[in-house]
Amino acid sequence: MPGRRSESDLSSLFWKHGGRYRGAPCVLCFGLVCFRILCFGLVLSPAAAQPQANSSPIALDVDATTISRKTLSVRETFPINSSSAHTVDLVYPKWIPGNHGPTGPIADLVSLRFTADGKFLAWARDPVDMYRFHIPVPAGTSLLIADFGLVGSYLAGNDFAPGNTSTPVQGDVNWDQIVLYPADTIADHVTVAASIKLPDRWSYATALPNPSLQGGTLHFDPVPLTTLIDSPLMCGSIMREFDITPKGVSQRHWIDLFAESPEGLNVTPERIAAFRNLVSEAGVLFRSHHYASYHFLVEAQTESSDGLEHHQSSDEQIPELGMVSPSFAAEAGNLLAHEMIHSWNGKFRRPAGLATPDYQQPMIGDLLWVYEGLTSYWAEVLATRAGLETGAQMKDRMALYQAEMDDRTGRAWRNLEDVSRSAQILYGASQQWTILRRSTDYYREGPLLWLQVDSVLRQKSNGVRSLDNFAADFFGPPDGAITVKPYTYDDLVAALNREAPFDWNGLLQDNLLATRPAQVSPGLEAAGWTVIYTDEPNQAAVDAESTSQQTDLSTSIGLLIDQDGTIVDLVPDSAAGRAGLAPASKLMGVNRRIYSADLLRQAIVDAETNKQPLDLLTLTDGYYADVFVDYHQGLRFPHLARITGKPDLLTRILQPRRVE
Ligand SMILES: [Zn+2]
């Protein structure tokens, strides 16, 4: 998931987009159906007097008529089973699946009041857990009512908060942001009957089943809290639905597109056909479905893009013309492919550390290089097989990933395993100093790692097996199960060994634990390719620059520069780094002329022949300074090139598999 805010790299403008419970994972319980009941039912002892939703659902009534003003009003009614006076503890979701961190926007929960029989109840927030409320309930209470609101200021680190997704013509309702539930309760055991009132004449889409309109309010059948939170609702006044169900597929698939203007809805038939191909390719790859139907929920409104995964839908924000503009086609196709693949890799099969029983338990992100990294790899593969992006675009993107990792000075101290474990702090980290700190690099290093696994698997099995077989075997059965089937690292290694016996543990540990200051690309090399640098622009970088409005010179002088000339990041061991530049300094001039990105690019080209250092005027904390950058290698952009004599596995991997 996360960032319209600053993701660190240009190519990672896509994703901004689920611990172990009380100790060790329960190896007895990783079977499909019994996971939550057996694993967690025995170790939890819910407070005796807590509202029990199994007998009677919690009613969650949402007034979203003011969503365009970035505010929602909520009334929630809890049946109470105890006749004596007691204290009820309610909690607000903190750890949000897909966000991989404690991102529940508790600071934006406002106007909280509790009543019983018309009388206000004094409540207190827990002094340690900001997400937990203690409510004294008098004897004889049968219904506890909570009234509250959610306000949506722009919230860095949570791109799905209403302040980030609402406009006058569209909005995105994430139920985890507008629900309280009994503390110390397994989320699957809490039943919620939700209703929502939308602005007049707005359309909506959601994976929630059986909506019914009663008196201008939408009502949904009672569902487990996990299903509710896993089923966002998107709404707006400018909307179009596209049926992208391939022939012969029984599960219906839709793109529900909400836009700022009718122009944003004019998706070409060719583009829709390519998304239909994506559904076909995903079906061929996984040979299963873990949803009754699937909705791509898409808001076309932002400057960059982001997505959040769910079992039966996605939740995506893309630029206003993101579904219609050719310059954004590859990125949008890749994003939608990524979020859909998560239905198998992330929602159905989930690392045990991310399969928590409620929304308060901390999540452990150690296997995010599978959850996100393998998803990113398959997004590249399936988007290309489907025709949503070309093989050349895919290869440029892989070259960019490798170049970014080559420049990642932070790889010398922080390995991929630590990147995965520290996801919860990296998603919200500043873009400044990312090259040294590292970011959520499994989105870039992951595709390279999994290309290596795919290539080695093909080699070890003499071309008989591939990651395609692994996809069907590990993420497929049982077909039709809409549930969570957790796995461990050992499960993963064992599954790879079933495809072809090999030291998979050794290969993975080499990638996870290595600190690599040197430039190596085992993934690309295993597939028959390597990275070369030329003065020909990398198309994936060009597309990313046009979206981010940043200038990426990280592979030449070593700078990433914002639209106004402010240095966002730099490669420490580059000409710019050695000259003493630093993030947050603003470039004011280039060779005695006022700074512009084009002028700087031209000066870099000129310096290749005139051998003069670049004279950069900088403004830092109120001080001007002249900085001389001694760099004469011109503009350099990464591309893939074939390794002579090695089989071209990458091109083979990208071949479509669907039968037309
Ligand atoms: Zn993802």
XYZ file of C-alpha atoms and ligand atoms in Angstrom:
661
model
C 0.000 0.000 0.000
C 0.824 3.787 0.914
C 1.782 7.460 -0.850
C 0.535 10.300 -2.449
C 2.811 11.697 0.083
C 6.411 11.166 -0.594
C 7.428 7.709 -1.536
C 11.077 7.912 -2.009
C 11.575 6.949 -5.594
C 10.108 8.101 -8.796
C 9.201 4.597 -9.848
C 7.463 3.927 -6.582
C 4.742 6.458 -6.942
C 2.328 3.571 -7.127
C 1.779 2.072 -3.829
C 1.312 3.822 -0.928
C -0.019 0.671 -1.414
C -2.041 -7.336 8.122
C 1.319 -10.709 14.131
C 1.524 -13.256 15.617
C -0.888 -13.286 18.512
C 0.549 -13.437 21.976
C 3.786 -15.153 21.152
C 4.695 -17.877 18.724
C 2.574 -18.776 15.715
C 0.285 -21.678 16.335
C 1.492 -24.331 13.948
C -1.574 -26.453 14.625
C -3.852 -23.793 13.341
C -2.532 -22.830 9.992
C -5.088 -25.037 8.349
C -7.736 -23.185 6.480
C -10.988 -23.066 8.309
C -9.884 -23.424 11.872
C -7.280 -20.704 12.013
C -8.977 -18.007 13.960
C -11.215 -20.196 16.048
C -8.592 -22.603 17.262
C -5.652 -20.290 17.419
C -7.167 -17.370 19.102
C -10.337 -18.548 20.720
C -8.399 -20.410 23.358
C -6.013 -17.695 24.359
C -8.479 -14.859 24.549
C -10.795 -14.265 27.442
C -13.140 -11.488 26.384
C -14.378 -9.345 29.226
C -17.503 -10.947 30.572
C -19.657 -7.877 30.297
C -18.569 -6.747 26.830
C -21.238 -6.259 24.182
C -21.660 -9.586 22.422
C -22.331 -9.281 18.757
C -22.914 -12.938 18.039
C -26.419 -12.856 19.409
C -27.421 -9.490 18.014
C -25.449 -7.386 15.556
C -23.958 -4.024 16.296
C -25.797 -1.400 14.247
C -23.494 1.022 12.447
C -25.349 3.913 10.859
C -23.268 6.369 8.871
C -24.317 9.745 7.551
C -22.023 10.393 4.588
C -24.035 13.253 3.100
C -21.223 15.622 4.110
C -18.394 13.478 2.739
C -17.504 16.133 0.166
C -16.689 18.385 3.142
C -14.422 15.613 4.378
C -16.490 14.736 7.409
C -18.704 11.781 8.367
C -21.205 11.330 11.210
C -21.742 7.971 12.893
C -24.195 6.395 15.313
C -23.297 2.963 16.579
C -25.614 0.877 18.745
C -24.271 -1.951 20.899
C -26.575 -4.576 22.449
C -25.635 -5.114 26.096
C -26.112 -8.537 27.667
C -25.426 -7.771 31.313
C -28.102 -6.469 33.704
C -25.644 -5.174 36.322
C -23.570 -1.998 36.235
C -20.204 -2.538 34.609
C -17.578 -0.947 32.433
C -17.525 -1.578 28.706
C -14.280 -1.230 26.800
C -14.534 -0.272 23.151
C -11.632 0.132 20.750
C -10.996 1.981 17.504
C -9.074 0.025 14.825
C -5.358 0.777 15.020
C -3.439 -1.739 12.882
C -4.978 -1.667 9.435
C -4.521 -4.589 7.026
C -2.670 -3.555 3.903
C -1.260 -0.483 5.608
C 1.115 -2.798 7.496
C 1.206 -0.338 10.362
C -0.710 1.419 13.195
C -2.356 3.955 10.906
C -5.929 4.119 12.243
C -6.634 7.900 12.249
C -7.550 8.163 15.941
C -6.665 11.866 16.083
C -9.458 12.592 13.607
C -12.151 10.860 15.681
C -14.236 13.735 17.089
C -17.442 14.573 18.952
C -17.478 11.267 20.806
C -20.469 10.772 23.099
C -21.945 7.694 24.744
C -25.551 7.415 25.900
C -27.815 4.786 27.421
C -31.561 5.296 27.775
C -31.075 8.912 26.721
C -28.533 9.676 29.453
C -24.960 10.729 28.735
C -22.313 8.428 30.110
C -18.962 9.704 31.333
C -16.179 7.953 29.428
C -12.411 7.906 29.671
C -9.694 7.122 27.209
C -7.211 4.545 28.379
C -4.113 6.388 29.666
C -1.774 4.062 27.735
C -3.755 2.845 24.730
C -5.062 5.876 22.864
C -7.370 3.638 20.826
C -9.288 2.232 23.824
C -12.233 3.791 25.663
C -13.697 2.836 29.051
C -17.452 3.456 29.363
C -19.312 2.941 32.683
C -22.687 1.417 31.853
C -25.515 1.537 34.432
C -27.495 -1.510 35.535
C -30.385 -2.387 33.275
C -28.851 -1.005 30.103
C -29.805 -2.975 26.998
C -28.429 -0.640 24.340
C -25.248 1.435 24.467
C -25.155 4.163 21.841
C -21.985 5.820 20.556
C -22.176 8.991 18.479
C -19.044 10.369 16.867
C -17.629 11.978 13.790
C -14.600 11.580 11.571
C -12.942 14.646 10.137
C -10.566 14.436 7.246
C -7.701 16.805 7.264
C -4.898 15.759 4.949
C -3.275 12.916 6.802
C 0.245 11.987 5.840
C 0.729 8.274 6.081
C -2.902 7.391 5.535
C -3.855 7.931 1.952
C -7.246 6.435 2.511
C -8.440 8.951 5.079
C -11.351 11.096 3.862
C -9.183 14.191 3.829
C -7.106 12.542 1.168
C -9.809 10.928 -0.922
C -12.875 13.173 -0.828
C -13.708 15.874 -3.339
C -16.986 17.702 -4.079
C -17.926 14.900 -6.478
C -16.556 11.702 -4.952
C -15.568 9.963 -1.747
C -14.184 6.752 -0.331
C -15.598 5.174 2.837
C -13.230 2.916 4.761
C -15.265 1.342 7.543
C -12.251 0.837 9.828
C -12.145 4.611 10.231
C -15.753 4.871 11.416
C -16.298 1.919 13.711
C -15.759 1.079 17.375
C -15.916 -2.517 18.516
C -15.688 -4.461 21.779
C -12.150 -4.714 23.108
C -10.464 -8.107 23.450
C -12.774 -9.635 20.899
C -11.953 -11.624 17.785
C -13.000 -9.478 14.833
C -14.523 -12.426 12.982
C -16.882 -12.938 15.925
C -18.243 -9.396 15.868
C -21.253 -8.933 13.586
C -22.141 -5.528 12.222
C -25.236 -4.383 10.361
C -24.166 -1.273 8.469
C -26.164 1.441 6.773
C -25.047 4.583 5.027
C -26.740 7.676 3.690
C -25.008 9.176 0.672
C -25.326 12.613 -0.949
C -28.343 12.948 -3.245
C -27.976 11.336 -6.652
C -24.568 9.868 -5.939
C -23.752 6.404 -7.186
C -21.814 3.880 -5.157
C -19.946 0.597 -5.468
C -18.780 -1.916 -2.877
C -18.161 -5.630 -2.477
C -20.560 -5.713 0.499
C -23.396 -8.105 -0.323
C -27.099 -7.429 -0.676
C -27.471 -3.652 -0.492
C -31.030 -2.395 -0.216
C -32.225 1.188 -0.465
C -34.749 2.134 2.220
C -35.893 5.733 2.517
C -32.778 7.120 0.881
C -30.427 5.063 3.062
C -28.448 2.027 1.949
C -28.685 -0.966 4.241
C -26.430 -4.023 4.143
C -26.898 -7.515 5.556
C -25.090 -8.141 8.858
C -21.512 -9.295 8.217
C -18.477 -10.093 10.367
C -16.435 -7.001 11.245
C -13.564 -8.379 9.136
C -15.782 -8.529 6.064
C -17.067 -5.008 6.667
C -13.578 -3.536 7.072
C -12.425 -5.526 4.048
C -15.163 -3.978 1.893
C -14.770 -0.237 1.361
C -17.524 1.752 -0.329
C -16.736 4.249 -3.040
C -19.245 6.877 -4.095
C -19.623 9.866 -6.360
C -21.758 11.786 -8.809
C -19.617 11.047 -11.893
C -19.333 7.307 -12.218
C -19.253 4.545 -14.792
C -19.186 0.810 -14.343
C -17.353 -1.474 -16.779
C -18.052 -5.209 -16.874
C -14.689 -6.872 -17.533
C -15.768 -10.470 -16.952
C -14.037 -12.725 -19.483
C -16.086 -15.259 -21.409
C -16.505 -18.502 -19.513
C -15.650 -17.018 -16.101
C -18.474 -17.393 -13.577
C -17.253 -14.721 -11.114
C -18.300 -11.252 -12.261
C -15.576 -8.607 -12.482
C -16.152 -4.858 -12.651
C -14.211 -1.656 -12.830
C -16.211 0.953 -10.871
C -14.674 4.217 -11.963
C -15.383 7.512 -10.178
C -14.018 10.653 -11.807
C -13.810 14.411 -11.441
C -15.242 14.987 -14.934
C -17.004 12.895 -17.598
C -13.769 13.024 -19.592
C -12.122 10.837 -16.981
C -14.662 8.084 -17.696
C -13.922 7.751 -21.417
C -11.853 4.601 -21.185
C -11.248 3.150 -24.640
C -12.673 -0.269 -25.564
C -9.100 -1.448 -26.204
C -8.140 -0.521 -22.658
C -11.164 -2.290 -21.210
C -10.275 -5.345 -23.288
C -6.781 -5.292 -21.776
C -8.245 -5.226 -18.253
C -10.438 -8.188 -19.249
C -7.221 -9.891 -20.343
C -5.789 -9.168 -16.892
C -8.651 -11.068 -15.261
C -8.058 -13.968 -17.657
C -4.318 -14.002 -16.997
C -4.844 -13.930 -13.210
C -7.248 -16.879 -13.526
C -4.746 -18.839 -15.614
C -1.926 -18.059 -13.170
C -3.671 -18.891 -9.903
C -6.249 -21.404 -11.224
C -8.617 -20.314 -8.452
C -10.663 -17.419 -7.145
C -11.014 -16.314 -3.553
C -13.919 -13.970 -4.113
C -17.546 -14.314 -5.159
C -17.106 -11.347 -7.483
C -14.438 -8.669 -7.805
C -14.721 -4.875 -7.955
C -11.895 -2.596 -8.965
C -12.927 0.530 -7.016
C -11.114 3.422 -8.646
C -11.139 7.127 -7.824
C -9.635 9.244 -10.602
C -8.761 12.457 -8.810
C -5.247 12.678 -7.436
C -1.833 13.777 -8.630
C -0.153 10.444 -8.006
C -1.536 7.019 -7.315
C -2.073 4.626 -4.532
C -3.975 1.445 -3.865
C -5.207 -0.702 -1.005
C -6.026 -4.368 -1.363
C -9.039 -6.317 -0.244
C -10.361 -9.831 -0.780
C -13.152 -8.900 -3.152
C -12.290 -5.398 -4.253
C -9.497 -2.923 -4.566
C -9.463 0.683 -3.369
C -7.423 2.845 -5.697
C -6.709 6.508 -6.243
C -5.176 7.522 -9.556
C -4.712 10.816 -11.438
C -7.786 12.531 -12.814
C -7.234 11.222 -16.336
C -5.401 8.128 -15.154
C -7.635 5.633 -16.919
C -7.748 7.530 -20.212
C -4.352 9.186 -20.668
C -1.828 7.142 -22.691
C 1.025 8.555 -20.621
C -0.427 6.959 -17.506
C -1.626 3.737 -19.089
C 1.255 1.523 -17.975
C 1.224 2.818 -14.408
C -2.551 2.480 -13.966
C -2.497 -0.987 -15.481
C 0.298 -2.019 -13.201
C -1.424 -0.584 -10.114
C -4.737 -2.314 -10.760
C -2.924 -5.598 -11.476
C -0.981 -5.238 -8.213
C -4.046 -4.730 -6.037
C -5.979 -7.580 -7.656
C -3.103 -10.048 -7.235
C -3.252 -9.262 -3.520
C -6.590 -11.091 -3.399
C -4.474 -14.280 -3.612
C -1.136 -13.055 -2.252
C -1.885 -11.041 0.871
C -5.575 -11.514 1.569
C -6.086 -15.291 1.075
C -2.510 -16.471 1.723
C -1.121 -14.128 4.387
C 2.106 -14.195 6.366
C 1.289 -15.468 9.872
C 2.694 -12.267 11.362
C 0.168 -10.189 9.456
C -2.837 -12.455 10.138
C -3.899 -10.850 13.395
C -7.229 -11.681 15.085
C -8.308 -8.068 15.544
C -7.151 -4.578 14.660
C -5.314 -3.825 17.903
C -2.616 -6.515 17.870
C 0.714 -5.419 16.380
C 1.584 -6.849 12.997
C 4.934 -8.383 12.066
C 6.033 -7.473 8.571
C 8.968 -9.881 8.145
C 7.477 -11.537 5.064
C 6.456 -8.362 3.245
C 9.080 -9.190 0.627
C 6.624 -11.962 -0.311
C 3.374 -10.139 0.357
C 4.407 -6.989 -1.506
C 7.531 -8.083 -3.383
C 6.047 -11.099 -5.135
C 2.864 -9.145 -5.820
C 4.944 -6.442 -7.498
C 6.714 -9.068 -9.606
C 3.468 -10.647 -10.747
C 1.958 -7.221 -11.410
C 4.783 -6.573 -13.866
C 4.320 -9.994 -15.457
C 0.520 -10.021 -15.660
C 0.186 -6.398 -16.789
C 2.535 -7.241 -19.659
C 0.861 -10.549 -20.499
C -2.497 -8.731 -20.540
C -1.282 -5.939 -22.819
C -1.709 -3.224 -20.193
C 1.959 -2.414 -20.647
C 4.453 -3.447 -23.287
C 7.430 -5.711 -22.782
C 9.667 -2.700 -23.404
C 7.902 -0.700 -20.680
C 8.216 -3.636 -18.286
C 11.907 -4.011 -19.026
C 12.521 -0.294 -18.527
C 10.806 -0.544 -15.174
C 12.963 -3.507 -14.119
C 16.061 -1.581 -15.219
C 14.906 1.341 -13.088
C 14.353 -0.899 -10.078
C 17.868 -2.291 -10.450
C 19.387 1.174 -10.898
C 17.584 2.427 -7.794
C 18.856 -0.514 -5.767
C 22.380 -0.005 -7.139
C 22.271 3.587 -5.912
C 20.758 2.666 -2.559
C 23.639 3.481 -0.280
C 21.445 2.302 2.580
C 21.772 -1.270 1.344
C 25.240 -1.235 2.893
C 23.721 -1.199 6.374
C 20.094 -2.236 6.079
C 19.167 -5.556 4.467
C 15.883 -6.512 2.870
C 14.795 -8.423 5.961
C 15.112 -5.286 8.091
C 13.329 -3.255 5.434
C 10.407 -5.685 5.697
C 10.402 -5.755 9.497
C 10.518 -1.974 9.753
C 7.772 -1.325 7.199
C 5.621 0.281 9.892
C 8.142 3.097 10.297
C 9.285 3.335 6.687
C 5.882 4.063 5.112
C 5.680 7.321 6.989
C 9.329 8.309 6.691
C 10.429 11.460 4.918
C 11.510 11.295 1.315
C 14.684 13.163 2.297
C 17.683 10.886 2.883
C 15.793 7.861 1.556
C 18.813 6.676 -0.418
C 20.740 6.378 2.849
C 17.828 5.317 5.083
C 16.088 3.067 2.551
C 12.347 2.978 1.980
C 9.759 0.240 1.483
C 12.167 -1.261 -1.027
C 10.428 -4.615 -1.338
C 8.352 -2.941 -4.038
C 11.543 -2.618 -6.151
C 13.950 -5.221 -4.826
C 11.134 -7.785 -4.606
C 10.495 -8.027 -8.359
C 14.234 -8.530 -8.933
C 14.420 -11.234 -6.251
C 11.361 -13.087 -7.557
C 12.607 -12.880 -11.130
C 15.668 -14.724 -9.854
C 13.489 -17.360 -8.143
C 11.381 -17.776 -11.291
C 14.454 -18.102 -13.512
C 16.267 -20.569 -11.226
C 13.078 -22.629 -10.880
C 12.840 -22.858 -14.662
C 16.500 -23.834 -14.911
C 16.400 -26.456 -12.140
C 13.319 -28.101 -13.635
C 14.617 -27.964 -17.213
C 11.815 -25.583 -18.116
C 9.056 -27.837 -16.803
C 8.181 -25.792 -13.689
C 8.041 -22.069 -13.009
C 6.606 -19.547 -10.562
C 3.358 -19.978 -12.483
C 3.101 -23.514 -11.073
C 4.035 -22.201 -7.635
C 1.265 -19.595 -7.919
C -1.377 -22.221 -8.632
C -0.077 -24.655 -5.983
C 0.606 -22.246 -3.102
C -2.026 -19.553 -3.630
C -4.750 -21.604 -5.310
C -6.383 -24.322 -3.235
C -9.009 -24.569 -2.077
C -10.669 -22.731 -4.930
C -13.534 -20.555 -3.776
C -12.347 -20.102 -0.177
C -12.893 -16.504 0.932
C -10.854 -16.659 4.088
C -7.319 -16.268 5.419
C -4.813 -19.103 5.106
C -1.659 -18.001 6.925
C 1.803 -19.256 6.071
C 5.311 -19.116 7.483
C 8.736 -18.750 5.906
C 9.236 -22.522 6.254
C 5.941 -23.164 4.431
C 7.193 -21.006 1.589
C 10.542 -22.797 1.273
C 8.829 -26.194 1.429
C 6.426 -25.150 -1.332
C 9.297 -24.043 -3.567
C 11.027 -27.376 -2.964
C 7.903 -29.182 -4.098
C 8.237 -27.393 -7.447
C 11.928 -28.287 -7.810
C 14.401 -29.479 -5.159
C 17.008 -26.786 -4.562
C 18.608 -24.801 -1.761
C 15.832 -22.200 -1.826
C 16.556 -21.232 1.760
C 20.119 -20.379 0.773
C 19.009 -18.340 -2.239
C 16.438 -16.413 -0.223
C 18.744 -15.816 2.737
C 21.415 -14.501 0.365
C 18.924 -11.908 -0.809
C 17.378 -11.141 2.578
C 20.477 -10.847 4.699
C 23.034 -9.451 2.294
C 24.272 -5.920 2.604
C 25.441 -4.972 -0.840
C 27.291 -1.815 -1.580
C 28.482 -3.335 -4.864
C 26.382 -3.385 -8.005
C 25.038 -6.862 -8.642
C 21.844 -7.989 -10.323
C 21.415 -11.732 -9.770
C 17.744 -11.638 -10.705
C 18.247 -10.022 -14.076
C 21.329 -12.087 -14.825
C 19.514 -15.347 -14.066
C 16.897 -14.281 -16.639
C 19.553 -13.460 -19.251
C 19.702 -9.680 -18.863
C 21.781 -6.963 -17.265
C 21.602 -3.188 -16.810
C 23.463 -0.771 -19.045
C 23.431 3.030 -18.959
C 22.906 5.215 -22.036
C 21.818 8.797 -22.704
C 18.458 7.482 -23.979
C 15.752 8.288 -21.394
C 14.171 5.375 -19.523
C 10.457 5.539 -20.343
C 9.333 4.329 -16.915
C 11.386 7.143 -15.339
C 9.931 9.687 -17.780
C 6.384 8.597 -16.907
C 7.161 8.758 -13.190
C 8.714 12.217 -13.530
C 5.662 13.540 -15.352
C 3.457 12.305 -12.511
C 5.653 13.406 -9.631
C 6.851 16.656 -11.212
C 10.286 15.798 -9.846
C 13.556 15.654 -11.758
C 15.493 12.426 -11.351
C 19.224 12.840 -11.949
C 20.182 10.189 -9.427
C 22.044 8.104 -12.022
C 24.098 11.064 -13.249
C 25.084 13.817 -10.796
C 23.188 12.021 -8.019
C 20.244 14.337 -7.279
C 16.475 13.988 -7.027
C 14.983 17.476 -7.269
C 11.511 18.828 -6.565
C 9.610 21.051 -8.960
C 10.742 24.247 -7.174
C 14.426 23.266 -7.190
C 14.540 21.845 -3.675
C 16.816 18.823 -3.382
C 14.675 15.897 -2.260
C 17.447 13.356 -1.957
C 20.941 12.639 -3.147
C 23.291 9.723 -3.647
C 26.011 10.217 -1.014
C 28.707 8.670 -3.194
C 27.948 10.781 -6.264
C 29.364 13.996 -7.673
C 26.629 15.991 -5.912
C 27.225 14.159 -2.657
C 30.991 14.661 -2.790
C 30.438 18.375 -3.513
C 28.669 18.771 -0.170
C 25.066 19.185 -1.281
C 22.283 17.973 1.000
C 18.524 17.393 0.920
C 16.360 20.463 1.652
C 18.817 22.853 0.006
C 17.202 24.735 -2.839
C 18.909 25.111 -6.197
C 18.688 28.802 -7.159
C 21.119 28.999 -10.076
C 23.027 26.925 -12.599
C 26.221 28.351 -14.092
C 25.180 31.908 -13.066
C 21.661 31.639 -14.541
C 18.350 31.165 -12.717
C 17.762 27.473 -11.997
C 15.436 25.369 -14.085
C 15.424 21.601 -14.553
C 15.991 21.950 -18.296
C 18.931 24.310 -17.737
C 20.517 21.849 -15.313
C 20.078 18.947 -17.730
C 21.696 20.987 -20.522
C 24.566 22.011 -18.244
C 25.200 18.324 -17.444
C 25.339 17.536 -21.162
C 27.659 20.523 -21.832
C 30.006 19.548 -18.999
C 30.707 16.291 -20.798
C 32.786 18.218 -23.332
C 33.785 21.520 -21.707
C 35.128 19.765 -18.583
C 34.059 22.712 -16.399
C 32.463 21.884 -13.017
C 28.791 22.733 -12.648
C 28.411 25.982 -10.673
C 25.277 25.597 -8.542
C 23.928 28.471 -6.426
C 22.087 27.049 -3.426
C 19.900 28.504 -0.687
C 20.058 26.628 2.614
C 18.453 27.833 5.849
C 18.729 31.451 4.666
C 22.327 31.229 3.419
C 23.398 31.363 -0.218
C 26.368 29.295 -1.329
C 28.186 28.426 -4.531
C 28.719 24.694 -4.877
C 30.896 23.246 -7.622
C 29.974 19.777 -8.865
C 32.745 18.052 -10.792
C 30.830 15.710 -13.111
C 31.508 15.010 -16.810
C 29.758 11.771 -17.742
C 26.592 13.347 -19.163
C 23.036 12.163 -18.615
C 22.800 8.442 -17.898
C 19.668 6.329 -17.883
C 19.336 2.604 -17.101
C 18.125 0.041 -19.631
C 18.132 -3.718 -19.878
C 20.519 -5.422 -22.281
C 20.821 -9.081 -23.169
C 23.709 -11.161 -21.832
C 25.115 -12.922 -24.851
C 24.845 -16.684 -24.686
C 22.375 -16.840 -21.778
C 18.791 -17.955 -22.454
C 16.285 -15.083 -22.525
C 13.939 -16.277 -19.780
C 12.441 -12.840 -19.141
C 10.883 -12.547 -22.582
C 9.528 -16.093 -22.204
C 8.035 -15.231 -18.787
C 6.177 -12.278 -20.308
C 4.393 -14.325 -22.981
C 0.564 -14.331 -22.594
C -0.927 -17.610 -21.396
C -4.649 -16.983 -21.808
C -6.590 -18.698 -24.558
C -8.474 -16.081 -26.578
Zn 0.642 -4.002 -2.369
